[in-house]
Structure formats: structure tokens, C-alpha cells
Coordinates of C-alpha atoms in Angstrom, one line a residue:
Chain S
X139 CA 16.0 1.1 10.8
X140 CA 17.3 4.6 11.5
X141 CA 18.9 5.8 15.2
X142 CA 15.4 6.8 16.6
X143 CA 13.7 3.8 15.8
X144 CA 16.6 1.5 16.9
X145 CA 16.8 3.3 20.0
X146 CA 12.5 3.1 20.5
X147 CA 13.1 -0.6 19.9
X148 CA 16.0 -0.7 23.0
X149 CA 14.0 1.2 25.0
X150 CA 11.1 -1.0 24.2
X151 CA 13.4 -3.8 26.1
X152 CA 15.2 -5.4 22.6
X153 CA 18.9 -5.6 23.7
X154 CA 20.0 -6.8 20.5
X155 CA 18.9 -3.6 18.7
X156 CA 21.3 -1.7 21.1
X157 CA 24.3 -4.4 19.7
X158 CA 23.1 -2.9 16.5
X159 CA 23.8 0.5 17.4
X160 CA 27.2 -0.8 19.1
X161 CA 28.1 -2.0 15.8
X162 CA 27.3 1.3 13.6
X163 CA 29.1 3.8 16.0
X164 CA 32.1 1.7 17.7
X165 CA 34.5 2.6 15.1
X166 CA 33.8 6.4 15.6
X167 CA 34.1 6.1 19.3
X168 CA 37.0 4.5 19.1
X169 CA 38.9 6.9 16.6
X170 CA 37.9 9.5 19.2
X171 CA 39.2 7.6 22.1
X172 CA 42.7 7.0 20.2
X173 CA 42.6 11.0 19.6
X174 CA 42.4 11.3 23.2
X175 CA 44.7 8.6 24.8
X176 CA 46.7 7.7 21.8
X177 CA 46.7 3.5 23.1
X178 CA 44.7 0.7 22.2
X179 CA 44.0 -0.7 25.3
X180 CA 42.7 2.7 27.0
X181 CA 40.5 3.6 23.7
X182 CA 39.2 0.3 23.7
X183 CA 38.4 0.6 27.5
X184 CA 37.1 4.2 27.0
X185 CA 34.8 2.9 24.3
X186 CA 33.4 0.2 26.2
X187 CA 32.9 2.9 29.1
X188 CA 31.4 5.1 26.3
X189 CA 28.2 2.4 25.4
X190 CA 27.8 1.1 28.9
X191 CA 27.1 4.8 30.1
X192 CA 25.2 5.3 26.4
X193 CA 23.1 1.9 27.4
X194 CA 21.9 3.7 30.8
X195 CA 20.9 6.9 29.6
X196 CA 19.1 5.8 26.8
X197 CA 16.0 7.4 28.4
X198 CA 17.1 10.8 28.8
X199 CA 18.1 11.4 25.3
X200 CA 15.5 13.8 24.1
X201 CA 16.3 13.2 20.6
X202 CA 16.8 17.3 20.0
X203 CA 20.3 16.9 18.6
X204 CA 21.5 14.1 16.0
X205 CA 22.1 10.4 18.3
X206 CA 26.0 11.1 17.0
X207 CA 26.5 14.1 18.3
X208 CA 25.0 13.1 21.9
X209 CA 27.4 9.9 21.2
X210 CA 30.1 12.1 20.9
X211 CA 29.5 14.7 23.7
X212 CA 29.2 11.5 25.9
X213 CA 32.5 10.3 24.8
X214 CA 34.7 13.9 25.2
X215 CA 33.1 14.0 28.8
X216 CA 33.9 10.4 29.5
X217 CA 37.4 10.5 28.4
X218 CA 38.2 13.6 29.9
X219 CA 37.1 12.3 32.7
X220 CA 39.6 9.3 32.0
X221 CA 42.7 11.7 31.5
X222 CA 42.0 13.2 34.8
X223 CA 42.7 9.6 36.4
X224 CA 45.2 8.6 34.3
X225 CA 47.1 11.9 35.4
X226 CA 46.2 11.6 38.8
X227 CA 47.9 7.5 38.3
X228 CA 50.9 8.9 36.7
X229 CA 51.6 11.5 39.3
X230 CA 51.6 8.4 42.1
X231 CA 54.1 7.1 39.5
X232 CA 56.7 10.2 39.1
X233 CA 56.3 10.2 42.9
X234 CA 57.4 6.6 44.0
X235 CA 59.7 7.0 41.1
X236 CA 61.5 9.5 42.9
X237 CA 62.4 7.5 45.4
X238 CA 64.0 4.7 43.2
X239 CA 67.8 4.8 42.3
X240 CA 68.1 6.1 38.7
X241 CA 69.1 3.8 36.0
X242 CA 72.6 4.0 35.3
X243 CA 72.5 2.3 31.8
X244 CA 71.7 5.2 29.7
X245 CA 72.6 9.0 30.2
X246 CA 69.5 11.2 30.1
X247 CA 70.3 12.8 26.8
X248 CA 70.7 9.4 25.5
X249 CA 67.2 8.7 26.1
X250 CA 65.8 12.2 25.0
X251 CA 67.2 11.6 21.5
X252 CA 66.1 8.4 21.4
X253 CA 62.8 9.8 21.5
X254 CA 60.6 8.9 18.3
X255 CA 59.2 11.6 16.4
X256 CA 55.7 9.9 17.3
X257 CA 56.0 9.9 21.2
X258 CA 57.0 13.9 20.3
X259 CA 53.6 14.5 18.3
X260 CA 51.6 12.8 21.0
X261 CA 53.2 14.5 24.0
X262 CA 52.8 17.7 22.0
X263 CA 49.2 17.1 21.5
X264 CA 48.4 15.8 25.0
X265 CA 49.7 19.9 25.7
X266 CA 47.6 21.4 24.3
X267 CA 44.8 23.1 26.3
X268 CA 41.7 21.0 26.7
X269 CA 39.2 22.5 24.7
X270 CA 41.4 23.3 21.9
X271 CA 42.7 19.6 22.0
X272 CA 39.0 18.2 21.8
X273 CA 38.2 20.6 19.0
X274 CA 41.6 18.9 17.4
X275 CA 40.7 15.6 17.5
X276 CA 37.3 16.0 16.5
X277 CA 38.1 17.9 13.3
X278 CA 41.0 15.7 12.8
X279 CA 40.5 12.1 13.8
X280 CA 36.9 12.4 13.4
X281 CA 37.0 14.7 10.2
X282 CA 33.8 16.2 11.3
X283 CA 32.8 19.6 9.9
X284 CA 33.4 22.6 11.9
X285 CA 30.3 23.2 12.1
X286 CA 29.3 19.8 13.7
X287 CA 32.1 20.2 15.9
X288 CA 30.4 23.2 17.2
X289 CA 27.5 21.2 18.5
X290 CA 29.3 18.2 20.5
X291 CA 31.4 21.4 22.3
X292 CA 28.4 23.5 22.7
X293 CA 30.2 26.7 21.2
X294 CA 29.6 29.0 18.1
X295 CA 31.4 28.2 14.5
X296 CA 33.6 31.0 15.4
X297 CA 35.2 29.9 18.6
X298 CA 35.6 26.2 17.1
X299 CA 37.7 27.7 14.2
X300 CA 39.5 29.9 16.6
X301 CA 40.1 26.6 19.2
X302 CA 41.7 25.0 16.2
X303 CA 43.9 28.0 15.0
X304 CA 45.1 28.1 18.4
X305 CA 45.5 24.7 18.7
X306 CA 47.6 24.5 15.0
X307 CA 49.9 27.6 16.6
X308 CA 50.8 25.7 19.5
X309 CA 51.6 22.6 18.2
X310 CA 53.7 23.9 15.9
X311 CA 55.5 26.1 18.8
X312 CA 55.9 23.1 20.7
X313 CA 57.0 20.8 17.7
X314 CA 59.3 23.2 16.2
X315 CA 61.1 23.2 19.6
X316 CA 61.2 19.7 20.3
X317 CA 61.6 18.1 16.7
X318 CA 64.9 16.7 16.6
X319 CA 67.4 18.9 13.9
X320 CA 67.9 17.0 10.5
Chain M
X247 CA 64.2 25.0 12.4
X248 CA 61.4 23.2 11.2
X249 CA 58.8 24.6 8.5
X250 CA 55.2 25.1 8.7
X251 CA 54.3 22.6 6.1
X252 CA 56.9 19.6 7.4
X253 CA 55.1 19.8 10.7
X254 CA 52.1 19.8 9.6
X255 CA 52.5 16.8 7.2
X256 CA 54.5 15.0 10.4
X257 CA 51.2 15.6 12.5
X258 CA 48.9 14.6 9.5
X259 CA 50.8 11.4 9.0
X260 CA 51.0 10.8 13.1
X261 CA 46.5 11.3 12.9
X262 CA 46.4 9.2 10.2
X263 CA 48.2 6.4 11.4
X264 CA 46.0 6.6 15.0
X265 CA 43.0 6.8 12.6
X266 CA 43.4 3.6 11.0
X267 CA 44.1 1.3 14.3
X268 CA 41.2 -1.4 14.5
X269 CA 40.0 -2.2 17.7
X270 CA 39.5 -5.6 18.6
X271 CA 37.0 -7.3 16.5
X272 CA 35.0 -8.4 19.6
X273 CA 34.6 -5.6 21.2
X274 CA 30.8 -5.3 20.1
X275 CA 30.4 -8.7 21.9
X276 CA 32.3 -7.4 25.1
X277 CA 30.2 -4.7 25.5
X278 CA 27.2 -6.5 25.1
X279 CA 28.3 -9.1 27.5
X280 CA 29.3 -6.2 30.1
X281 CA 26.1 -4.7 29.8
X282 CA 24.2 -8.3 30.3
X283 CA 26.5 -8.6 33.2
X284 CA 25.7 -5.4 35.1
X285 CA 22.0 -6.5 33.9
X286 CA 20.9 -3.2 34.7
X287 CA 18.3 -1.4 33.0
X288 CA 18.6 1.2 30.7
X289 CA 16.7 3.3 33.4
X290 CA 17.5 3.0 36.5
X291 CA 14.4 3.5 38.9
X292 CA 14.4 3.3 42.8
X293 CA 11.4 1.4 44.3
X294 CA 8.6 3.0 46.3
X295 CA 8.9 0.8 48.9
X296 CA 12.7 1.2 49.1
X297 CA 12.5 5.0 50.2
X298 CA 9.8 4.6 52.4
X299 CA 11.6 2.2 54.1
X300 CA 14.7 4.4 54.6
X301 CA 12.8 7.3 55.6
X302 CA 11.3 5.3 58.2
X303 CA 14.6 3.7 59.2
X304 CA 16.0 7.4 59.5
X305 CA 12.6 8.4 61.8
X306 CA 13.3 5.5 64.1
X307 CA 16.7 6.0 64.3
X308 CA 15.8 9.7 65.3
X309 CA 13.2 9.3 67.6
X310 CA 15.1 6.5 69.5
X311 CA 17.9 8.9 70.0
X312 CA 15.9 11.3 71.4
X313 CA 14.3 8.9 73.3
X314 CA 17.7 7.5 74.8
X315 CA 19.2 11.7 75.5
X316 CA 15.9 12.3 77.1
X317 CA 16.4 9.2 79.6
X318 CA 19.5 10.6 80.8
X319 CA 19.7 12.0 84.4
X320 CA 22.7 14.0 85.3
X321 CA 21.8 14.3 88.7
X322 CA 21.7 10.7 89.9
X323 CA 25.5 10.1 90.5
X324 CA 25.3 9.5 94.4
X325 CA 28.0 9.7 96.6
X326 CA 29.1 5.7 96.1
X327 CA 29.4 6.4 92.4
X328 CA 31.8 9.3 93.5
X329 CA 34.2 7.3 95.4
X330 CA 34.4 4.5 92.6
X331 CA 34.9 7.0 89.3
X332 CA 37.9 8.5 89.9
X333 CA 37.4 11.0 86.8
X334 CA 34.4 12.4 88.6
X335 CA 35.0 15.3 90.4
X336 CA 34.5 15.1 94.0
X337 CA 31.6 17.2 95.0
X338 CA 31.1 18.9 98.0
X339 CA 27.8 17.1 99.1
X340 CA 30.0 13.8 99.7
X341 CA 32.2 15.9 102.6
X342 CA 28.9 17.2 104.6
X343 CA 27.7 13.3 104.5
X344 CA 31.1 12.1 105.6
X345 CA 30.5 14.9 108.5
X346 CA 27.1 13.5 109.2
X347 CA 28.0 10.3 108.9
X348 CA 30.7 10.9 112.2
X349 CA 28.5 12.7 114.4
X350 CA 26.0 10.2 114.2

């Protein structure tokens, strides 16, 4: 069975066909989600967003595009939408925060070296501007051609390629900065 | 300072690692057992009778407040009401039926 009859069959009322789907695509939505949050339990959580939202708009899928790529659209606007809470969260947090005595166990430059090289990468890309970080993690954890990438955005060939130039210059400014000296 | 290429390897290797995390193997099985838990259907369709019933909720509720406004009558505060609300202000048709009141 290929994507438009297994989604005919769902919308013909066979749940289990949609499991099928949930099956073939999970891992996909999933890489993207770690791309976008970098943490298990929040890509896991996304995903599960991801085919609940998928599983109610089954009907308005015209079926113009590949199911993947409207899979994929779905799942940059869901976990953008994600970010935008998680940073509204974190800013409640840096706020109490402030009112809390500082630890007095470690200086802060203690703790800035300490930093792995890994929480430096994934601050670095969580900088970068959001179109150019979607066009990063598409091309990168998804490994999906540029020109595929082009159609989950909505933009031309030219403007993905130019997203992810961008995207390579910055992170490099960032990194080259931040990257503790060996 | 860094090169070009040892960053770029450094973020490759960071990608790749991500990449390969599994999520849980259930997760197929949660999300078909949140979606049988919502129980909601993959359209979503408001009944007739469900908005036909709110709009005439809404009519109702508009006609009885007209209704209510329109049974309103400014002008029937008489002169014992004046006396016993004291944010009323006193107006000068009590004083002329005090006056009558003395001369009869």
C-alpha cells in the first residue's frame, strides 16, 4: 500500500492503517524534532504532537505535494511553535532565578569551561536565525536534497542554498568564538 | 583560532550523534493510544443542530435584554424613594410637596 491509499483507507475510518503510517514516518519525525530541540523527551513529545495534529487533518491534505513533505511542513510549524513556549518557560525561569541567592560552590568561569563542546554546538545552532536553522536541520539531520527542502519551506532552490551558506557562516562565527582554545 | 574544516567535522560529528538517538520503541503505540483517547475524528464537524441552538440562545439572550432596557422607567422614583436612597439627588419637586404638605 502506498501513502495515498493508506491514507484513503484512514479516512475510510481504518485506524490501524494510520498506525501504519505512524510506523513508516516516526523515525523521520523524530530526527527532525532532535534537530530542533536537541532532547529526547521534547522530540519524542513533539512527535507525538506531530501525528496527533497529522491524524486530524487527514481530510484537508489535497495530496498536491508528496505525504512527506506535508509531514514535514507540519512538523517545522509544530515545533516552532514548541520553541516559542519553551522560551517563553525559560524566560519565567532566568526571572525567578534572579531572585535566588547564587551558588557559591563554583565561580562562573569555572562553569563556562566546564562547558562541553556539545552544549557549545547546540547553543550555537539554537542561534541561528529561524529559517536558516530549519533549512539546517532539514538538509542535515534529515539529509534531504536541497531541492526537497525547498518545498517543506516554501522558497526557491536558490534561497535554501543561500539559508544554508548563511547558516554554515554563522555557525562557524559563533563556534570559532566560543570553542574552547586547544 | 579554530579552522574551517575542525568545525565543521565537530558539528558533523554533534548531527550525527543527534541522528542516531532511537526514540522509545513504543512510541507508535502511545500515539495510537493518544489518539483513541482523544477519540476524535480525523474531521472534526460541528452539528447542525448545535449552531442553531446557539444562534437562538444568542437571539433570546438579545431580545430579553432589550426587553428588560425597554421596561425601565426613569421617571418613577417618587419622593419616598428620594428620602430613602441617599445617592439620589434630591430633586426640587420633593421641596414644593414638603411646602404643600405644611399649608395644608
Amino acid at each position: 500500500m502506498n501513502d495515498g491509499e493508506l491514507i484513503h483507507s484512514i479516512l475510510q475510518g481504518n485506524q490501524r492503517d494510520y498506525e501504519r503510517l505512524v510506523q513508516k514516518y516516526h523515525p523521520n519525525v523524530f530526527r527532525m524534532a532532535m534537530g530542533l530541540l536537541h532532547n529526547k523527551e521534547d522530540a519524542e513529545e513533539l512527535t507525538q504532537d506531530v501525528f496527533i495534529k497529522v491524524y486530524r487533518s487527514l481530510s484537508t491534505f489535497a495530496g498536491k505535494a508528496a505525504f512527506s513533505t506535508w509531514l514535514y511542513r507540519i512538523t517545522v510549524n509544530t515545533g516552532l511553535t514548541y520553541l516559542r513556549k519553551k522560551k517563553r518557560q525559560r524566560i519565567w525561569v532566568n526571572l525567578s532565578s534572579l531572585f535566588q541567592q547564587p551558588s557559591a560552590d563554583k565561580q562562573p568561569e569555572v562553569l563556562v569551561t566546564e562547558k562541553s563542546e556539545r552544549e557549545i554546538i547546540r547553543h550555537a545552532i539554537e542561534n541561528l536565525l529561524e529559517k536558516q536553522r530549519i533549512a539546517f536541520v532539514l538538509a542535515k539531520y534529515e539529509e534531504l536534497p536541497q531541492k526537497q527542502v525547498a518545498r517543506v519551506m516554501g522558497i526557491s532552490e536558490g534561497a535554501v542554498e543561500q539559508l544554508l551558506q548563511r547558516a554554515r557562516y554563522n555557525l562557524k562565527k559563533i563556534l570559532e568564538k566560543k570553542l574552547p582554545r586547544t | 583560532m579554530k579552522n574551517e574544516k575542525y568545525i565543521e567535522e565537530l558539528v558533523n560529528r554533534f548531527v550525527k550523534e543527534e541522528s542516531a538517538v532511537i526514540p522509545n520503541p513504543f512510541i507508535a503505540t502511545r500515539i495510537m493510544a493518544a489518539i483513541s483517547h482523544n477519540s476524535q475524528p480525523a474531521v472534526k464537524i460541528t452539528p447542525l443542530w448545535r449552531m442553531a441552538m446557539a444562534a437562538f440562545i444568542l437571539t433570546l439572550a438579545v431580545f430579553a435584554g432589550v426587553t428588560a432596557g425597554n421596561l425601565y422607567n426613569g421617571a418613577a422614583t417618587d419622593n419616598n424613594a428620594v428620602l430613602i436612597n441617599d445617592n439620589a439627588m434630591e430633586h426640587f419637586g420633593f421641596y414644593t410637596a414638603v411646602a404643600d404638605e405644611e399649608t395644608e
